[in-house]
Amino acid sequence: MKTTTIKAFGTEAANKPLHEMKIQRRELQPHDVSIEMLYCGICHSDLHQVKDDFGGSSFPMVPGHEMVGRVVAVGNHVTKFKIGDLAGVGCIVDSCRHCEYCEESLEMFCKGEVLCFNSPDKYLGGSTYGGFSESIVTDENYVLHIPKTLDLAAAAPLLCAGITVYSPFKHWDIKAGKKVGVLGIGGLGHLAIKIAKAMGAYVVVFTTSQSKVEDAKRLGADEAVLSSDAEQRGKHADSLNLILDTVSANHDVNTYLNLLRADGSVVLIVLPTEPIPIGAFNVVKGRRSFSGSNIGGIAETQEMLDFCAKHSITADIELIKMHDVNEAFERLEKGDVKYRFVIDMASLKSN
């Protein structure tokens, strides 16, 4: 298969910094679109994969799965996009297309799911490469339309962080009259506050940081609770319909299970490196549950983007240049960002 050589930023090993490299993109297939990269968000999952925190990372690796760009070429059977369209690519770039999950637009559960990086590349062999690159070639069925009203740089994190919080809110039917807890205010948590409020929920934030107690109100939270204050937490006992858990560090989930109403759920949307103990009484009492959720399907991701455009929701970002990505990873590991790094991909071309 013919290929095109482009610039990218990646690494050959978990213990090496990211640097400029050359990668190959496939020639356009009939249903492919080629997207010039404009902005790419940096997610904690990028850091986990680069550091091989869970094992199974393949190298060389080019991370990045929160991509916003412009369509520059289309295959001869493409019907959903035209040259010049604003387009986004998230975590999923292919799936089997015929299993029960694909037929229900739940591609994230498909056993044949192909991720935008660190997945087997059925076209070129080796592994797929992500958004820290000049461009990407992707099947039109896994590409999103980016609403023109959104700030493009601040919209990039919606392609992972946005759908990761939106999907469980939809699944658990969050709306006016529901009370939602958000545990942790970071890249995920700050978007969870904005989206839950736009859905009409009453939002209570739990954070270990006094400074973020104040910032939670700016983001739209109705109340903010210092997690270490048992008295403040106790005021919300047996009252929350759902708590979205965005904390990767070790923490006692049982404390928050006891804040749920009957049939409520604590929903984990991150990947802690250590097991999380659950006390049986905390779930049996009140038929409460401890659940998980992982991104969302392509159709739901488009729904989320349109919802965010309607309600003027984007991420709070720090825009960086490509050569600052290693420093950004170090700061991300320390939690030193409010609230999402986004790379201006024009800086890759100028390197």
mmCIF file of N, CA and C in Angstrom, residues 11 17 52 79 107-108 153 156 164 179 207 256 291 295 340:
data_model
loop_
_atom_site.group_PDB
_atom_site.id
_atom_site.type_symbol
_atom_site.label_atom_id
_atom_site.label_comp_id
_atom_site.label_asym_id
_atom_site.label_seq_id
_atom_site.Cartn_x
_atom_site.Cartn_y
_atom_site.Cartn_z
ATOM 1 N N THR A 11 7.766 8.374 20.919
ATOM 2 C CA THR A 11 8.907 7.815 21.634
ATOM 3 C C THR A 11 9.076 6.345 21.293
ATOM 4 N N PRO A 17 12.111 10.313 26.439
ATOM 5 C CA PRO A 17 11.211 11.445 26.186
ATOM 6 C C PRO A 17 10.638 11.400 24.778
ATOM 7 N N ASP A 52 3.743 3.065 29.953
ATOM 8 C CA ASP A 52 3.440 1.630 30.034
ATOM 9 C C ASP A 52 2.985 1.247 31.442
ATOM 10 N N THR A 79 -19.222 10.349 1.851
ATOM 11 C CA THR A 79 -20.458 11.136 1.742
ATOM 12 C C THR A 79 -20.687 12.062 2.937
ATOM 13 N N GLU A 107 -19.599 1.169 19.930
ATOM 14 C CA GLU A 107 -18.347 0.645 19.390
ATOM 15 C C GLU A 107 -17.272 0.446 20.460
ATOM 16 N N MET A 108 -17.370 1.169 21.577
ATOM 17 C CA MET A 108 -16.349 1.041 22.625
ATOM 18 C C MET A 108 -16.369 -0.323 23.297
ATOM 19 N N ALA A 153 -9.548 24.925 19.817
ATOM 20 C CA ALA A 153 -8.549 24.421 20.757
ATOM 21 C C ALA A 153 -9.221 23.888 22.023
ATOM 22 N N ALA A 156 -11.040 20.434 21.684
ATOM 23 C CA ALA A 156 -10.299 19.184 21.507
ATOM 24 C C ALA A 156 -10.499 18.202 22.667
ATOM 25 N N THR A 164 -16.396 11.047 27.913
ATOM 26 C CA THR A 164 -16.218 10.177 29.072
ATOM 27 C C THR A 164 -17.129 10.566 30.223
ATOM 28 N N LYS A 179 -29.597 14.849 41.592
ATOM 29 C CA LYS A 179 -28.486 15.424 42.341
ATOM 30 C C LYS A 179 -27.234 14.607 42.036
ATOM 31 N N THR A 207 -13.649 17.661 46.658
ATOM 32 C CA THR A 207 -12.262 17.839 46.279
ATOM 33 C C THR A 207 -11.362 17.886 47.505
ATOM 34 N N TYR A 256 -18.037 7.461 49.760
ATOM 35 C CA TYR A 256 -18.949 8.106 48.823
ATOM 36 C C TYR A 256 -20.153 7.227 48.497
ATOM 37 N N SER A 291 -19.949 1.274 39.773
ATOM 38 C CA SER A 291 -19.942 0.956 38.345
ATOM 39 C C SER A 291 -18.761 1.622 37.651
ATOM 40 N N ILE A 295 -15.508 6.025 27.833
ATOM 41 C CA ILE A 295 -15.840 6.870 26.671
ATOM 42 C C ILE A 295 -17.283 6.659 26.228
ATOM 43 N N ARG A 340 -6.712 21.357 31.302
ATOM 44 C CA ARG A 340 -6.344 20.443 30.227
ATOM 45 C C ARG A 340 -5.296 21.095 29.331
#
